[in-house]
XYZ file of C-alpha atoms in Angstrom:
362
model
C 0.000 0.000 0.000
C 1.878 2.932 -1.531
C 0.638 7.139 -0.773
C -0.309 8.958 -3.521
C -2.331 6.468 -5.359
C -4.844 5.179 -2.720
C -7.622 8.106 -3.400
C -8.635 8.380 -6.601
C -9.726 11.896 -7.748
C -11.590 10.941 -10.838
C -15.022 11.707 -9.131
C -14.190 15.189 -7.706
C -16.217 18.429 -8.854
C -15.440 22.277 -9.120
C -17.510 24.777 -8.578
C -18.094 28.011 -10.444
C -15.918 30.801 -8.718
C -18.981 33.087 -8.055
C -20.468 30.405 -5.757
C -17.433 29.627 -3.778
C -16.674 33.071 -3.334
C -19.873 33.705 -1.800
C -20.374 31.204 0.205
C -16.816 31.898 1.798
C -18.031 35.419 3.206
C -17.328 35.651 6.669
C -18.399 31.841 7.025
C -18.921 30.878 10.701
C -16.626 28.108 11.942
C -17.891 24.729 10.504
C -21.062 26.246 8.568
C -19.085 25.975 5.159
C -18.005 22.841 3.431
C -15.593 22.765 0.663
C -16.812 21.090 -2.980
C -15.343 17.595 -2.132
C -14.397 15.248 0.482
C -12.281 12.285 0.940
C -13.796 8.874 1.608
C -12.552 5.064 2.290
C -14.691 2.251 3.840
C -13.041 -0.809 5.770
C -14.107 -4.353 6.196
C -12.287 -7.024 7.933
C -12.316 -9.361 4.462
C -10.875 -6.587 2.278
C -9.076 -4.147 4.718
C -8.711 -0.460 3.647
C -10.127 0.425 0.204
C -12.117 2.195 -2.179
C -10.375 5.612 -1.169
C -11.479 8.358 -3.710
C -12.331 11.835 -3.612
C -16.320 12.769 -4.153
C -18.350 15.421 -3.785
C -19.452 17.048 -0.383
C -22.603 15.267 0.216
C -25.284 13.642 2.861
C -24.625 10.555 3.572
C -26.526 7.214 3.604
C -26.386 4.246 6.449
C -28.672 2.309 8.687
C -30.679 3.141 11.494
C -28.962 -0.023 13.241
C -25.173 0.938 12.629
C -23.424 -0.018 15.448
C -21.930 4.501 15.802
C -25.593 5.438 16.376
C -25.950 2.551 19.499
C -22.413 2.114 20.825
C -20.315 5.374 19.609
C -17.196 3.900 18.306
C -16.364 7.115 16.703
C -13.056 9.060 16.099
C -11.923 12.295 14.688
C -9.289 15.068 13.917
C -8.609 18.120 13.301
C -5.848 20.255 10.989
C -5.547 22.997 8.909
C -4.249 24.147 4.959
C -2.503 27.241 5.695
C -2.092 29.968 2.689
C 1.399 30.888 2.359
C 3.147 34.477 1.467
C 4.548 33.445 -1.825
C 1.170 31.993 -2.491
C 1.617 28.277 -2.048
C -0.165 26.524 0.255
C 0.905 24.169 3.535
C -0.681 21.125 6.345
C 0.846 22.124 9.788
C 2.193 18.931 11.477
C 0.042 16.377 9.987
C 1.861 13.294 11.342
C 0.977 14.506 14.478
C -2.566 14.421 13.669
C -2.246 10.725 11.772
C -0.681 9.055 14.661
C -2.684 10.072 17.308
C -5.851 9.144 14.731
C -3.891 5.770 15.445
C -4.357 5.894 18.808
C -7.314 6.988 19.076
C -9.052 3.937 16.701
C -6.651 1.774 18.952
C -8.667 2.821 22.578
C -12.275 2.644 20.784
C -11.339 -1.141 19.599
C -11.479 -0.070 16.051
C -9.154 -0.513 12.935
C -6.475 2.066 12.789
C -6.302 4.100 9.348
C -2.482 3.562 8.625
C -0.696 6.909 8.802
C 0.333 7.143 4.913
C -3.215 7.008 4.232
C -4.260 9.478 6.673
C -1.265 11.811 5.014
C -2.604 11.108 1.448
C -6.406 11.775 2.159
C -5.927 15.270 3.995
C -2.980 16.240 1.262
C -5.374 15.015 -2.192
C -8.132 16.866 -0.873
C -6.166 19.708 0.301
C -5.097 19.928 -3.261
C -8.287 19.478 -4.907
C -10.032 22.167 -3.148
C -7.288 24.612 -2.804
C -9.088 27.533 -4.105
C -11.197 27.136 -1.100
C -8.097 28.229 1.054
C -8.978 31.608 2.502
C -6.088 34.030 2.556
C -6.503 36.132 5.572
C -3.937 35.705 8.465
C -5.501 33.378 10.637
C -8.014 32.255 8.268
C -7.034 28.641 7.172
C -9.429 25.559 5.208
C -10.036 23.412 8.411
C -9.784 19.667 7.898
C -12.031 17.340 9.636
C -11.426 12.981 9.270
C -13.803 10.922 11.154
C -14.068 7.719 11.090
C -16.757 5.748 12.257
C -18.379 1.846 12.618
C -21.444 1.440 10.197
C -21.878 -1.997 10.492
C -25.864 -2.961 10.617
C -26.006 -4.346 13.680
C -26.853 -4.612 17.217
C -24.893 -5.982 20.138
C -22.387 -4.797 22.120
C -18.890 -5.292 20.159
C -16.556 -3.699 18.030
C -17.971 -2.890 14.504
C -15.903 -4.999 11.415
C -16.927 -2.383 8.960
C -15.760 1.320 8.780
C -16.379 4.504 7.241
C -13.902 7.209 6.937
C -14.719 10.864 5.537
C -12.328 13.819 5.580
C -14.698 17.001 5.158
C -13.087 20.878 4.514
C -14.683 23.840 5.445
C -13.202 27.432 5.260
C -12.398 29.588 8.597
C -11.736 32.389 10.309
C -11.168 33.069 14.217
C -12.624 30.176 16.480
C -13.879 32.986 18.672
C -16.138 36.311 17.285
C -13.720 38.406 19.722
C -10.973 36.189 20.938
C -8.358 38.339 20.627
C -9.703 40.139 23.829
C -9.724 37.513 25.938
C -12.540 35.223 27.199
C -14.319 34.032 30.249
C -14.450 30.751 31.908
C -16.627 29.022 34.363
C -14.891 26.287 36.795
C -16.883 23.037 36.427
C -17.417 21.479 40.057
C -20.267 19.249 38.955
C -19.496 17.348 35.971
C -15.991 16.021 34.343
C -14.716 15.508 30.769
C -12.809 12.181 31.785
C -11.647 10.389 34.281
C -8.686 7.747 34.973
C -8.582 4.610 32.434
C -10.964 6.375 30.536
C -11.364 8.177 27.124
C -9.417 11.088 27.791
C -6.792 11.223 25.621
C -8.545 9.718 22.744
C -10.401 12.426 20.424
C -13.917 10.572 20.190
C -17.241 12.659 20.216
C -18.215 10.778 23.530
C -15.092 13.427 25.154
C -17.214 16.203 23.900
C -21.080 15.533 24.445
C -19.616 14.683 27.941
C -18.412 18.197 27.793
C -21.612 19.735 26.944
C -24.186 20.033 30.278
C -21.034 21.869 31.528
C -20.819 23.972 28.706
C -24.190 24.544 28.935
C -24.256 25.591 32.503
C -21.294 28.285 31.575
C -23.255 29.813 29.236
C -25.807 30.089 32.080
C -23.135 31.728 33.525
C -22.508 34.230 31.518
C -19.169 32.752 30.352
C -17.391 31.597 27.059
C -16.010 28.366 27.863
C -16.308 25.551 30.983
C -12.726 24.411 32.131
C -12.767 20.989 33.997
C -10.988 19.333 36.972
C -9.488 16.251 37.712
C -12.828 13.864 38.271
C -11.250 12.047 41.192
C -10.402 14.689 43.710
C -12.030 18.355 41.832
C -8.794 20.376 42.400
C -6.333 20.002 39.359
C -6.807 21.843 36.477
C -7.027 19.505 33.579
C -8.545 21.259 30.240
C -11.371 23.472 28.674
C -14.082 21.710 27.043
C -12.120 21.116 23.494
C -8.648 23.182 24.015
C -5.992 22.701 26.493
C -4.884 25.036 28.328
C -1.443 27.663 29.398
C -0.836 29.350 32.570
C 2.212 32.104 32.424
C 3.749 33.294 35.761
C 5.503 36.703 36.348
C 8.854 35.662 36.142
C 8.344 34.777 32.646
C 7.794 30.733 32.980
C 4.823 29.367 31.425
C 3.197 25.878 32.482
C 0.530 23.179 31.421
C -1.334 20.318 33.328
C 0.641 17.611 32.481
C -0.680 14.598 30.271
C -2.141 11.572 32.044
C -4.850 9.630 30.202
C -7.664 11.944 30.962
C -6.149 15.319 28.592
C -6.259 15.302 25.021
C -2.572 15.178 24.151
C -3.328 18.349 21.755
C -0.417 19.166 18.872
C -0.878 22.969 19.698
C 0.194 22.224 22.785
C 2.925 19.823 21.840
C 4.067 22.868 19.173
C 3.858 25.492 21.857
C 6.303 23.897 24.679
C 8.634 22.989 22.081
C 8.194 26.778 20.646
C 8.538 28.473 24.066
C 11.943 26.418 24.403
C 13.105 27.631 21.336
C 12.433 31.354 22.503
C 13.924 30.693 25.232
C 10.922 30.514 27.583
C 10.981 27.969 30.731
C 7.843 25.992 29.864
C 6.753 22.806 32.165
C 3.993 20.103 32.771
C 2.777 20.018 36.370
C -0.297 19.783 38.179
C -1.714 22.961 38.626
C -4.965 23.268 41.600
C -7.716 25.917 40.965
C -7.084 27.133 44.506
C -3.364 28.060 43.719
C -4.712 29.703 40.510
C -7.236 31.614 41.973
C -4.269 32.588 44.636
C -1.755 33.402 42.481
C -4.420 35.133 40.221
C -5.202 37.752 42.869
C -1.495 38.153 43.986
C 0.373 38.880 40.753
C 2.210 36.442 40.400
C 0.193 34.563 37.686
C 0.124 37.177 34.916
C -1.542 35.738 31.872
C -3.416 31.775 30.913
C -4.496 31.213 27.146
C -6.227 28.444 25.799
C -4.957 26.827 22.353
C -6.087 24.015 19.971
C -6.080 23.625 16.598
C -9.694 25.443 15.550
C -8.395 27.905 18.656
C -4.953 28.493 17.933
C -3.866 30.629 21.120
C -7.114 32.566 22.967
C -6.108 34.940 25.873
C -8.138 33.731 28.752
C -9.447 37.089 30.790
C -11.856 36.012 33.772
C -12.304 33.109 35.607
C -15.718 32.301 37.245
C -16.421 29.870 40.599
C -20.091 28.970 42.157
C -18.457 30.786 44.988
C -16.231 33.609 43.920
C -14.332 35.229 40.100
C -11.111 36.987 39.341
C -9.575 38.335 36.607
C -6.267 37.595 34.552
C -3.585 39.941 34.986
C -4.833 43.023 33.440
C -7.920 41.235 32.122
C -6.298 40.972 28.197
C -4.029 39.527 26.295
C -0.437 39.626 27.583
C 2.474 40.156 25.614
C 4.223 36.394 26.052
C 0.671 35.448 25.020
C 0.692 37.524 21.624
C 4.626 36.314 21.143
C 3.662 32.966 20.951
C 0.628 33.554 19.018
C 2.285 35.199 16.573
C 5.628 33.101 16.557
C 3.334 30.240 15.680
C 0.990 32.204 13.212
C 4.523 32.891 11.350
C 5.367 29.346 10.941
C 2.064 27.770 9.990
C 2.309 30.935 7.213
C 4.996 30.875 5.882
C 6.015 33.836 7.208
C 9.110 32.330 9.471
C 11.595 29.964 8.959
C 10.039 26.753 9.979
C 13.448 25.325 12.136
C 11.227 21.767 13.791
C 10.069 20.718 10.393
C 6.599 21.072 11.018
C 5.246 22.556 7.417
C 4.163 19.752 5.080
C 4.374 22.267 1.728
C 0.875 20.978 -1.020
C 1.972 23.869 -3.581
C-alpha cells in the first residue's frame, strides 16, 4: 500500500468561482463545506479500500449501525494554511495521523495507517485549494472521522468502517478572541476520568463536555474548564482546548498529560516553541485554589487556551459557584501575543520553519 495512489480523484467536482466566493463570506466556523471530500470504507475481508475523492454530500447508512448505538467514533482536526509566496501548507500532519492511530486503537477499532491518513488530507487539500482563505488566521479546516457502520446490534466492536475527511473554510474560532474570554470552573461534571477516554479524540469526550458547557453559558461565560474527576482540584482542560498558565517571572506551564487530557499538537508545538524562545515551559499539576491565589497576587500574569480550531485565545476572567477573578490586566499579555504570533509565522509561511513542522501541497 503505496501514498499517492490510494484516493482516486476521478469523481471530484469544481464549482463556479462566483459560488465559492460567496459562500466563503465571513463563514462561521464549521457552517461551510468545501466542494469535495475524501472517503474510504473498511471491512475485515478486504481491509482499507475504495479511497477516492467525491463530492461534499449527505450521507446514507442504517438506522442499526453499530456509531448510532455504541459510539465507536473518532476524529481530527488540521488545517491548509495559505502561504506568502502563495503556495499553500498542512501544519504537522503526522501529528494528527498518529494520534488518529491511537485513538481507533482505545475505541477497539481498525487504525487508518498513517500514509493514508497523510494522502487523504494532502489530495483533498489539493483538490479544493481555491477554497483556502487568505486572511492571516483564516485557514481551510480539515475534519477525518471515522466511524463503525456496520448494521447491527450488540455490544462489540464494529468490522466495517467509514472514513470521511470534510473541509470547510475559517476564520477566528472565537467572534472576539483576541480580547480575551471568560471561563466558568466546572465542580459538577468532568470531561474524563482515569482509564478512561481522555486522551482519545472521540465525540463521547465532547457531548460529555456539553451540560457543563451549557451551565457556563448560564453563567454568563465563554467556555467551561474541567478538573481532575477524582479529587475536583487540578486543572485539567477546557471543554475542546488545552490550556497555558504564564507566571511573572516569565515561565509558562501546562497540566501535564495523564490519560484523561487530550494530548493536543498545539500544545505539543507550543512547549517545544517556548523552548526555542527561550521561555521555561513545564507540565505540572496545577490546583484551581493556587490559581485563583496566584491570580489575585500577581504572580500569575496571563493563561491562554490553544487548539487547533483555537490556535492561542487569551483567557481574561475566571468564574467559581463561589467567587471570580480576573487575569492579569484582564487581556491579552504580551508572552501570550509572542507565541501567538511566533506560531501564526510558521504555519504561514512567514518564518523559517526550524522543527520541520510545514508539510508544503503547492
Amino acid at each position: 500500500m503505496t501514498t499517492q495512489n490510494f484516493f482516486s480523484t476521478q469523481h471530484s467536482i469544481q464549482v463556479a468561482t462566483d459560488v465559492r466566493e460567496a459562500a466563503m463570506q465571513n463563514p462561521g466556523f464549521g457552517s461551510v463545506f468545501s466542494a469535495n471530500m475524501a472517503s474510504a470504507r473498511y471491512t475485515t475481508a478486504d481491509g482499507w479500500h475504495d479511497g477516492k475523492i467525491v463530492p461534499y454530500a449527505p450521507l446514507s447508512i442504517a438506522p442499526s449501525a453499530l456509531v448510532f448505538h455504541y459510539a465507536q467514533e473518532i476524529f481530527e482536526g488540521l488545517k491548509v494554511y495559505s502561504l506568502e509566496d502563495g503556495g499553500f501548507s498542512l501544519f504537522r500532519p503526522d501529528a494528527n495521523a498518529r494520534r488518529f492511530v491511537k485513538s481507533a486503537e482505545r475505541l477497539a477499532m481498525a487504525p487508518l495507517p498513517v500514509e493514508l491518513f497523510l494522502e487523504s488530507v494532502e489530495k483533498l487539500a489539493k483538490t479544493d485549494k481555491d477554497w483556502i482563505p487568505k486572511a492571516r488566521g483564516s485557514s481551510l479546516y480539515l475534519r477525518p472521522v471515522m466511524f463503525a457502520n456496520q448494521a447491527a446490534l450488540g455490544v462489540k466492536p464494529g468490522s466495517e468502517y467509514a472514513y470521511y475527511v470534510l473541509a470547510c473554510p475559517v476564520g477566528d474560532y472565537f467572534k472576539d478572541g483576541n480580547s480575551g474570554i471568560s471561563l466558568w470552573v466546572s465542580e459538577n461534571y468532568s470531561r474524563a476520568g482515569i482509564g478512561g477516554t481522555g486522551e482519545a479524540k472521540c465525540g463521547g469526550n465532547y457531548a460529555a463536555s456539553l451540560a457543563a458547557q451549557a451551565e457556563a453559558q448560564r453563567q454568563g461565560c465563554d467556555q467551561v474548564v474541567f478538573l481532575d474527576s477524582r479529587d475536583k482540584t487540578w486543572v485539567e482542560e477546557l471543554g475542546g482546548m488545552n490550556i497555558f498558565f504564564i507566571f511573572k517571572d516569565g515561565t509558562i506551564q501546562t497540566p501535564p498529560l495523564g490519560g484523561t487530557i487530550l494530548p493536543g499538537v498545539t500544545r505539543d508545538s507550543l512547549l517545544t516553541l517556548a523552548k526555542s524562545l527561550g521561555i521555561e515551559a513545564r507540565e505540572e499539576p496545577y490546583s484551581i485554589e493556587q490559581w485563583e491565589a496566584d491570580a489575585r497576587s500577581g504572580k500569575l500574569t496571563e493563561v491562554f487556551a490553544c487548539g487547533t480550531a483555537a490556535v492561542i485565545t487569551p483567557i481574561r476572567h475566571i468564574k467559581r459557584a463561589k467567587s471570580e477573578f480576573t487575569i492579569g490586566e484582564g487581556q491579552a499579555g504580551k508572552i501570550t501575543l509572542l507565541l501567538k504570533n511566533a506560531l501564526l509565522d510558521i504555519q504561514q509561511g512567514r518564518a523559517e520553519d526550524k522543527f520541520g513542522w510545514v508539510k508544503r501541497l503547492g
